[in-house]
PDB file of C-alpha atoms in Angstrom:
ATOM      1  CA  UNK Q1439       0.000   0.000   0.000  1.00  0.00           C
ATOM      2  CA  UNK Q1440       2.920   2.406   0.856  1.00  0.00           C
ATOM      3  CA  UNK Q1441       4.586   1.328  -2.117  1.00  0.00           C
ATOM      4  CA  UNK Q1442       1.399   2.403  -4.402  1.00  0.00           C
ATOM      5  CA  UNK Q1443       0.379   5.695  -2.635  1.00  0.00           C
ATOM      6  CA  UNK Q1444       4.121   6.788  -3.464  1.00  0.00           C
ATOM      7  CA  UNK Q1445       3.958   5.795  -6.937  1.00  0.00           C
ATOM      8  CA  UNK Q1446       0.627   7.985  -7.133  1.00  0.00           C
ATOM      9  CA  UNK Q1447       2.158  10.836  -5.032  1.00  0.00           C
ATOM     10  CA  UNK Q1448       5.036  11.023  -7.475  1.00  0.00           C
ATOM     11  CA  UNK Q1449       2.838  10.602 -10.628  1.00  0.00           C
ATOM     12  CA  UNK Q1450       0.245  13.601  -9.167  1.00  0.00           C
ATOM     13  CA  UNK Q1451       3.871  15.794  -8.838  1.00  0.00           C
ATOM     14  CA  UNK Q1452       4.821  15.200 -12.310  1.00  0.00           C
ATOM     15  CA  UNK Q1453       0.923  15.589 -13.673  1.00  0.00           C
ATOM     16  CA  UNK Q1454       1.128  18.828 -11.976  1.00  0.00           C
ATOM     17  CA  UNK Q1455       4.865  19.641 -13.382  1.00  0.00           C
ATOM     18  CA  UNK Q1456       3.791  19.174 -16.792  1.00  0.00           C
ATOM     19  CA  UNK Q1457       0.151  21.785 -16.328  1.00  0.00           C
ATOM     20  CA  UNK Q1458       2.606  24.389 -15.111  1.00  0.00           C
ATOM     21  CA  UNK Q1459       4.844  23.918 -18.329  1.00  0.00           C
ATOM     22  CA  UNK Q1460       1.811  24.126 -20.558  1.00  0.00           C
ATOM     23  CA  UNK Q1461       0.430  27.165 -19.015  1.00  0.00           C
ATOM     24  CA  UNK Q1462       3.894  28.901 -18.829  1.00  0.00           C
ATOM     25  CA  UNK Q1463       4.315  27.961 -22.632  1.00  0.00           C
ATOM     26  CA  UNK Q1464       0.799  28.972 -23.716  1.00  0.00           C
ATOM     27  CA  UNK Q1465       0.987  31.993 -26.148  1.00  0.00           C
ATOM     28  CA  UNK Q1466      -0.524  35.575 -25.372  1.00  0.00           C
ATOM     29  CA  UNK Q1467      -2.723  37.679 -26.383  1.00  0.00           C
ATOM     30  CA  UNK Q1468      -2.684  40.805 -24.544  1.00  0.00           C
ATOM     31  CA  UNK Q1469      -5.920  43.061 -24.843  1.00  0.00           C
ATOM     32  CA  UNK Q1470      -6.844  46.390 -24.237  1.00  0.00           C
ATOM     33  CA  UNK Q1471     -10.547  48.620 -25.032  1.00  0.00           C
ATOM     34  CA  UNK Q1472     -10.808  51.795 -26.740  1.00  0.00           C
ATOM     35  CA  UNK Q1473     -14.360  52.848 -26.351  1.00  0.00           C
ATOM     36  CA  UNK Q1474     -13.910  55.981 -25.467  1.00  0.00           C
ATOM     37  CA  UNK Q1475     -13.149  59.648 -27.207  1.00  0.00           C
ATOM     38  CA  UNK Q1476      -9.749  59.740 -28.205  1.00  0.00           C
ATOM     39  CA  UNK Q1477      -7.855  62.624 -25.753  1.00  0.00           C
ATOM     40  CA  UNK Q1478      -4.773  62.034 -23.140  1.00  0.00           C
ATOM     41  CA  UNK Q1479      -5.906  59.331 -21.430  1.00  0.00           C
ATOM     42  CA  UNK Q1480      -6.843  56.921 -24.144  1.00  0.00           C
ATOM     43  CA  UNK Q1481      -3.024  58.282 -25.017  1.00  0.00           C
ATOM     44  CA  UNK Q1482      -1.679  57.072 -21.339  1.00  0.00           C
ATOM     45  CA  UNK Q1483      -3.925  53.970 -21.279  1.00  0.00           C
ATOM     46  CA  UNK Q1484      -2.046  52.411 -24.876  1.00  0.00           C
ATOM     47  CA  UNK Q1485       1.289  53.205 -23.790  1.00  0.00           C
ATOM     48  CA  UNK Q1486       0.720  51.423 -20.604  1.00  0.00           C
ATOM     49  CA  UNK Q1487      -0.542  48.660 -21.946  1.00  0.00           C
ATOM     50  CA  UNK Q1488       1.962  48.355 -24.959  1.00  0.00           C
ATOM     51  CA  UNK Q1489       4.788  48.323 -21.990  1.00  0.00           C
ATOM     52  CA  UNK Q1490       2.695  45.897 -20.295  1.00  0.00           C
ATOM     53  CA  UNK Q1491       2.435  43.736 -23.316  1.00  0.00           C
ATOM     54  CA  UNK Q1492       5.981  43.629 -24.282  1.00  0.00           C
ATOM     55  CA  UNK Q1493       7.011  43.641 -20.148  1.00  0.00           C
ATOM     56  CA  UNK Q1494       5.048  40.123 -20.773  1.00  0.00           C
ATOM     57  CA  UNK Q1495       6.122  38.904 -23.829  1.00  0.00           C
ATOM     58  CA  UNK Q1496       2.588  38.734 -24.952  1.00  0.00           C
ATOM     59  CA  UNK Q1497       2.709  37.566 -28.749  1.00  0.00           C
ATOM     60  CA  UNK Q1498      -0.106  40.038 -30.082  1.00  0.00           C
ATOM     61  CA  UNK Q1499      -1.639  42.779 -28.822  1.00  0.00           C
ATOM     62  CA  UNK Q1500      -5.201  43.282 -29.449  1.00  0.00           C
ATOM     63  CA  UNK Q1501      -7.477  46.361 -29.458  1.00  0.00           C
ATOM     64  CA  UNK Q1502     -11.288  46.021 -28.725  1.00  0.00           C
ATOM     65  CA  UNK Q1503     -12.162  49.145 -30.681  1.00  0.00           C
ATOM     66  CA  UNK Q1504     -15.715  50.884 -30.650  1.00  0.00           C
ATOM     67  CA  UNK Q1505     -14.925  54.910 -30.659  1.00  0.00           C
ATOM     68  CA  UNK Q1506     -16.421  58.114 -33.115  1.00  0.00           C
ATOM     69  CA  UNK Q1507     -13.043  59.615 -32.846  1.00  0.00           C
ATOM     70  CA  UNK Q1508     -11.249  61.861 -30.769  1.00  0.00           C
ATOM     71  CA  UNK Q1509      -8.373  64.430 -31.018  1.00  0.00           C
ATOM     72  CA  UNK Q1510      -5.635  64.341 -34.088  1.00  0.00           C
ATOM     73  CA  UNK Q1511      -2.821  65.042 -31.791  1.00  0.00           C
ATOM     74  CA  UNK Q1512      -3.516  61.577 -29.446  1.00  0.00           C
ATOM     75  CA  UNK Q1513      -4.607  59.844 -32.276  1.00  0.00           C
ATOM     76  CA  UNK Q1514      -1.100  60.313 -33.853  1.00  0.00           C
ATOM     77  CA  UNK Q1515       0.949  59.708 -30.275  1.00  0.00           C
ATOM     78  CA  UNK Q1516      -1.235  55.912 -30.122  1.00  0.00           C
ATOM     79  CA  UNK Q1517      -0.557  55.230 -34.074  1.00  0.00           C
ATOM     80  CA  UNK Q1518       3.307  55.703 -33.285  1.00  0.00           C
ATOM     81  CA  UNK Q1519       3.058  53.579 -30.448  1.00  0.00           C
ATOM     82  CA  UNK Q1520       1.014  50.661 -32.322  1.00  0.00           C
ATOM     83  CA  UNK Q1521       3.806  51.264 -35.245  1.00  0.00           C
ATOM     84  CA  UNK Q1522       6.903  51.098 -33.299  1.00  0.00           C
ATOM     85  CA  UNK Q1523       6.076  48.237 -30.543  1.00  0.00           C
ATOM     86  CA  UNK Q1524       7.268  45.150 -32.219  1.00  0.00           C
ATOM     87  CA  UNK Q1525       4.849  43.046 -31.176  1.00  0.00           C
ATOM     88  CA  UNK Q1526       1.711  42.229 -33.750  1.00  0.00           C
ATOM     89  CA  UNK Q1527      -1.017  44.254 -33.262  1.00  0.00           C
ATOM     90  CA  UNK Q1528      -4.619  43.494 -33.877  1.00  0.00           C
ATOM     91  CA  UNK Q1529      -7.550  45.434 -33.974  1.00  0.00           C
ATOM     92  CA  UNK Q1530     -11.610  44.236 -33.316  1.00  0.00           C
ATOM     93  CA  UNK Q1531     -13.830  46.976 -34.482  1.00  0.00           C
ATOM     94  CA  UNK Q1532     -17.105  45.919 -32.990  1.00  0.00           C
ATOM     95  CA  UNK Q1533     -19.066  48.886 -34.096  1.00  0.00           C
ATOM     96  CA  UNK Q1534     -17.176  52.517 -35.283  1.00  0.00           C
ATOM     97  CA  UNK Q1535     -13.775  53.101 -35.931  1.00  0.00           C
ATOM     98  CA  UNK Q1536     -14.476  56.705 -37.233  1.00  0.00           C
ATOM     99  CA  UNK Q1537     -12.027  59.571 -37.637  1.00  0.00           C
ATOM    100  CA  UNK Q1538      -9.445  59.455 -35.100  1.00  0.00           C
ATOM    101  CA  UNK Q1539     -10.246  55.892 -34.479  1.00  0.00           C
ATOM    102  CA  UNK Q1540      -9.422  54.945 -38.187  1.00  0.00           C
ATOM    103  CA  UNK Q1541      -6.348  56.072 -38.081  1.00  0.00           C
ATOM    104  CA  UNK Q1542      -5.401  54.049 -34.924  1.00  0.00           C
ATOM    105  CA  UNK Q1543      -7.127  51.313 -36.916  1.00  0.00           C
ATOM    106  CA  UNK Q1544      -4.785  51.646 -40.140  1.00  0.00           C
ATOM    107  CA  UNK Q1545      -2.023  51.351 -37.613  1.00  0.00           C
ATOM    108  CA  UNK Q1546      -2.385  47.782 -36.402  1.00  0.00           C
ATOM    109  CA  UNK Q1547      -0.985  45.156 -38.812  1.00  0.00           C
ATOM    110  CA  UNK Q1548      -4.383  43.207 -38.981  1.00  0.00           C
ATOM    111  CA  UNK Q1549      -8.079  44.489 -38.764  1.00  0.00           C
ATOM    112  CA  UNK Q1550     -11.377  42.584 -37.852  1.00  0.00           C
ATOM    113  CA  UNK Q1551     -14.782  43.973 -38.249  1.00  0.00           C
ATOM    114  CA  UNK Q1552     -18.244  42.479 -36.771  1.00  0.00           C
ATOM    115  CA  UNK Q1553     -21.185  42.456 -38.742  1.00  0.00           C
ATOM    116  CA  UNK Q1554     -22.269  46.380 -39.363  1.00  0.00           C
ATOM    117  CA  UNK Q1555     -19.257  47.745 -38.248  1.00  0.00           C
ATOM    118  CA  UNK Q1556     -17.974  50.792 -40.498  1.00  0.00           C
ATOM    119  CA  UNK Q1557     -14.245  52.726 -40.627  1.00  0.00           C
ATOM    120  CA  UNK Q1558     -13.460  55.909 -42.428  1.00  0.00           C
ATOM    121  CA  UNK Q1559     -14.704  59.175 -42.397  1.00  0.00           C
ATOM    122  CA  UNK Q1560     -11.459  60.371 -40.778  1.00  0.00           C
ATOM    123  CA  UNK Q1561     -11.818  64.363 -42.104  1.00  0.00           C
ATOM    124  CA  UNK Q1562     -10.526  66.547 -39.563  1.00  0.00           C
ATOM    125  CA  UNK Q1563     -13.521  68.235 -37.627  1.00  0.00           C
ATOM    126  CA  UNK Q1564     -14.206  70.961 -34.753  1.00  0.00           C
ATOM    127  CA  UNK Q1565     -17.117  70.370 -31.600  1.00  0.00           C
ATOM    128  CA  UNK Q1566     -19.811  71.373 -33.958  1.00  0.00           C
ATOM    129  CA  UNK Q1567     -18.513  68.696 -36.660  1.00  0.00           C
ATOM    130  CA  UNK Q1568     -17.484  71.663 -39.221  1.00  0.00           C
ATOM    131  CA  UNK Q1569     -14.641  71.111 -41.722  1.00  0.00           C
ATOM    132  CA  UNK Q1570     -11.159  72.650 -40.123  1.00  0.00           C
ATOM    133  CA  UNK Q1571      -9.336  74.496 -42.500  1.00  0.00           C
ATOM    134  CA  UNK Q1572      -6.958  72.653 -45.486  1.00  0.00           C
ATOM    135  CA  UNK Q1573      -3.875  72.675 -43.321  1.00  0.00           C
ATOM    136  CA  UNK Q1574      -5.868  70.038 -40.516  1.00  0.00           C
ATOM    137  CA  UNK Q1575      -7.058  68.170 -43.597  1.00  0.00           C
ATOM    138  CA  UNK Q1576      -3.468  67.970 -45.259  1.00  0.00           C
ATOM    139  CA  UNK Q1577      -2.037  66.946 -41.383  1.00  0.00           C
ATOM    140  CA  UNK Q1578      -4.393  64.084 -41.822  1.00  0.00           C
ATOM    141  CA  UNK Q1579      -4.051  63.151 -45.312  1.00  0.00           C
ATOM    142  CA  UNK Q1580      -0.234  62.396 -44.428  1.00  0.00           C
ATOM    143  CA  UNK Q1581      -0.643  61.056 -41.313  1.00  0.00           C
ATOM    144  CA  UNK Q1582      -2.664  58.429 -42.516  1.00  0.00           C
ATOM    145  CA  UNK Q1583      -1.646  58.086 -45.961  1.00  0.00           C
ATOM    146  CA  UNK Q1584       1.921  57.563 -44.037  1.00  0.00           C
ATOM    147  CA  UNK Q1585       0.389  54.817 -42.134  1.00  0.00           C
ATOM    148  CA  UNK Q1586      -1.327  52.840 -44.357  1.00  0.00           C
ATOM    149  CA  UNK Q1587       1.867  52.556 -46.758  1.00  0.00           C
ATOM    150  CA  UNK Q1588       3.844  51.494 -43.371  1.00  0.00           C
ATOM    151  CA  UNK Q1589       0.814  48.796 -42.500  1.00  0.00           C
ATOM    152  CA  UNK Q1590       0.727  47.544 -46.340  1.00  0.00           C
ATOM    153  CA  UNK Q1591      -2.619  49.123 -47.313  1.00  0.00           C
ATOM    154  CA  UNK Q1592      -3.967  51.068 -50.293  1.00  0.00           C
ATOM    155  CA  UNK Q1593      -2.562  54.647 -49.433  1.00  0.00           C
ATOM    156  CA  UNK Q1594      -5.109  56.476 -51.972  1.00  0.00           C
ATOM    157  CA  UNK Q1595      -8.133  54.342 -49.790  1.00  0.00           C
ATOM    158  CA  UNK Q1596      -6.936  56.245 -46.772  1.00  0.00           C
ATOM    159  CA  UNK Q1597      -6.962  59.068 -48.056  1.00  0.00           C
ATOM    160  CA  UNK Q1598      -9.932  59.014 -49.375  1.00  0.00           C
ATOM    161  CA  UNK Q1599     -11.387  58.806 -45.892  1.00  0.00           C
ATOM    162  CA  UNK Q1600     -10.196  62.275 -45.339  1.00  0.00           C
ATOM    163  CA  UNK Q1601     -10.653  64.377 -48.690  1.00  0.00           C
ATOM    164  CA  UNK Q1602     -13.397  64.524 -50.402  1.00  0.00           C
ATOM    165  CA  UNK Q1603     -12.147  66.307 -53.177  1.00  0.00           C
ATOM    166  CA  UNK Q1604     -10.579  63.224 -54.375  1.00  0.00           C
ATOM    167  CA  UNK Q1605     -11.621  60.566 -56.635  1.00  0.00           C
ATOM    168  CA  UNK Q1606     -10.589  56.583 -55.798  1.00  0.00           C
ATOM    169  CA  UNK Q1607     -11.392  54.900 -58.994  1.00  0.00           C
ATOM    170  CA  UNK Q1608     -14.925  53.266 -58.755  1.00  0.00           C
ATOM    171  CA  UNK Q1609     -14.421  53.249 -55.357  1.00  0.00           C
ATOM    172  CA  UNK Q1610     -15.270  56.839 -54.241  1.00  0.00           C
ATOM    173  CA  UNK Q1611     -16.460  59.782 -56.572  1.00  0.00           C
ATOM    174  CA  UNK Q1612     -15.714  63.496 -55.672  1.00  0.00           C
ATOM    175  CA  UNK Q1613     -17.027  65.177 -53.222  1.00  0.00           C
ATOM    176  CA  UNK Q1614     -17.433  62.093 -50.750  1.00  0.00           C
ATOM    177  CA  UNK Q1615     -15.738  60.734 -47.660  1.00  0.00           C
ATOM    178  CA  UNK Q1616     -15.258  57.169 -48.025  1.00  0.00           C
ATOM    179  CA  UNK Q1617     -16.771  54.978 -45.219  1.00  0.00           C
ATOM    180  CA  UNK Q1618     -16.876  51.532 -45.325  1.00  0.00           C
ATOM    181  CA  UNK Q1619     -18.770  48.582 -43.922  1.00  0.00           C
ATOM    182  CA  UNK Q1620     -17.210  45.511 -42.946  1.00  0.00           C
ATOM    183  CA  UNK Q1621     -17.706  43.854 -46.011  1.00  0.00           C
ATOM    184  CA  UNK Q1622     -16.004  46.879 -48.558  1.00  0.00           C
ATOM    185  CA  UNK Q1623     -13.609  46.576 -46.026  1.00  0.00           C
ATOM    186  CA  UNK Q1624     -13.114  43.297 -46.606  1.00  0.00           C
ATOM    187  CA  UNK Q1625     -13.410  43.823 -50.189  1.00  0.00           C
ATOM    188  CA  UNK Q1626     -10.552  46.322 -50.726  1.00  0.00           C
ATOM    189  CA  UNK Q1627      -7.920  45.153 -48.148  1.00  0.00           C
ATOM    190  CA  UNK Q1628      -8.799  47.117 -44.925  1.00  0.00           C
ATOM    191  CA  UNK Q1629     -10.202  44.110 -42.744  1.00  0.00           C
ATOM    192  CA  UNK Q1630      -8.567  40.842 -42.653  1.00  0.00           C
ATOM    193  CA  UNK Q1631     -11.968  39.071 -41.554  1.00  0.00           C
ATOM    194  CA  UNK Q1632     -15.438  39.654 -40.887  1.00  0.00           C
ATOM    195  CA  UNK Q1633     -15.841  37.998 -37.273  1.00  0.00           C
ATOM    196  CA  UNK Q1634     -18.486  38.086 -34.547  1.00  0.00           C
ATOM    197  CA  UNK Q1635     -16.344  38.130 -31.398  1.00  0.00           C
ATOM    198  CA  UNK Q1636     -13.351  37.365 -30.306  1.00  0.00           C
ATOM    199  CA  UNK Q1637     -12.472  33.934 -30.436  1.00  0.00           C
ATOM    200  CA  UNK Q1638     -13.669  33.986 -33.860  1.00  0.00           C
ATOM    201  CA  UNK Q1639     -10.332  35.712 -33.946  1.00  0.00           C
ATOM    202  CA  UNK Q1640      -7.955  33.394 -31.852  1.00  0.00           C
ATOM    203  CA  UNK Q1641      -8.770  30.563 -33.843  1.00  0.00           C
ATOM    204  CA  UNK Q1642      -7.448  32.390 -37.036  1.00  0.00           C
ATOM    205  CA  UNK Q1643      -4.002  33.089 -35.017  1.00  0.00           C
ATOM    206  CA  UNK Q1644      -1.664  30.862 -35.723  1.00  0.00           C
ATOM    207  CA  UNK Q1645       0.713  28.220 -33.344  1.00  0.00           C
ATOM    208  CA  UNK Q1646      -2.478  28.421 -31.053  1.00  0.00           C
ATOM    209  CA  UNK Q1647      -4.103  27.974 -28.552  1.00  0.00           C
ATOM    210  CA  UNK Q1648      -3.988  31.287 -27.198  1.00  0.00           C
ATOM    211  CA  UNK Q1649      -4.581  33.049 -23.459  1.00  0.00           C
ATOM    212  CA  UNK Q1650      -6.094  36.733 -23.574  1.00  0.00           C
ATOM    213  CA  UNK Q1651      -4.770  38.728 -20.649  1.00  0.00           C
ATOM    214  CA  UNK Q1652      -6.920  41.749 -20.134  1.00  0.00           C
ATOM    215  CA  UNK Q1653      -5.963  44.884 -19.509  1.00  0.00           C
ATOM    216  CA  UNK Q1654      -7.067  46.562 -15.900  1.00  0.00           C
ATOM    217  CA  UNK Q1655      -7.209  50.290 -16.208  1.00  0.00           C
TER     218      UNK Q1655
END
């Protein structure tokens, strides 16, 4: 009997030696929400959790993104930080990724859209929603002209989401802002997938199974 229970003792230790390697070798997926206006602390928020995410070793980072925009000048500090980590970066658009929140978008190296989500209309616009002034519009135009060529995207698309003087072949006529669901999206290289959650998304990751780690604000 003694001789059995230590055989079991030492085969429970080396059960529970061989759970801890699988869970320290399980990859990562580290997550963080925008659904809020983009301003300072959305700004604060991403750089915290990029440094969390690479502090980690997480092997994608992965944006739960539902926002109408926010202020050029944060926008721009998050889309340098999404550029520069070199971690892969992932985006869920679950509803809007409008204005500010497209260009953040454009930024991560793969984008995934529910059902009736849209991204675009990233024109440069005061509190009443008024056009700024051709030098806020040009700002733009580079800015995310600059970060679509960096992501591998159709530059003249992204633009096209900011002037609407310009004309995109059949894609948008003159005087229009292009917008688009999740299945143009899909259509013309600006979402990798249409999915309905997340794990729709993990399972297209590969070397999986993957563990999300959450971001606590």
């Amino acid at each position: 009997m003694r001789t059995h229970h230590h055989i079991s003792t030492k085969l429970l230790l080396l059960l529970f030696i061989l759970i801890g390697k699988v869970d320290y070798a399980q990859k990562k997926v580290y997550q963080f929400d925008i659904h809020q206006e983009i301003g300072p602390a959305m700004t604060r928020l991403t750089e915290k959790a990029i440094a969390e995410a690479e502090k980690e070793k997480a092997d994608f980072i992965l944006i739960d993104m539902d926002t109408y925009g926010g202020l050029v000048s944060d926008a721009d500090a998050i889309r340098t930080a999404l550029l520069r980590t070199k971690i892969p970066t992932i985006v869920y658009i679950k509803n809007n990724a409008a204005s500010a929140g497209a260009l953040i978008s454009i930024a991560c190296d793969s984008i995934f859209m529910a059902s009736g989500s849209t991204i675009g209309a990233a024109s440069v616009v005061n509190e009443q929603g008024e056009l700024m002034p051709e030098k806020y519009q040009s700002y733009m135009r580079k800015k995310i002209r600059a970060t679509a060529e960096e992501t591998g995207r159709n530059p003249l698309i992204a633009e096209g989401m900011v002037d609407e003087n310009m004309e995109v072949d059949s894609i948008k006529a003159k005087g229009k802002i292009i917008t688009f669901s999740t299945d143009e999206a899909v259509k013309y290289g600006y979402c990798n997938a249409k999915v309905e959650n997340l794990q729709d998304i993990l399972k297209r990751l590969p070397n999986g199974p993957y563990l999300v780690q959450k971001h606590n604000i």
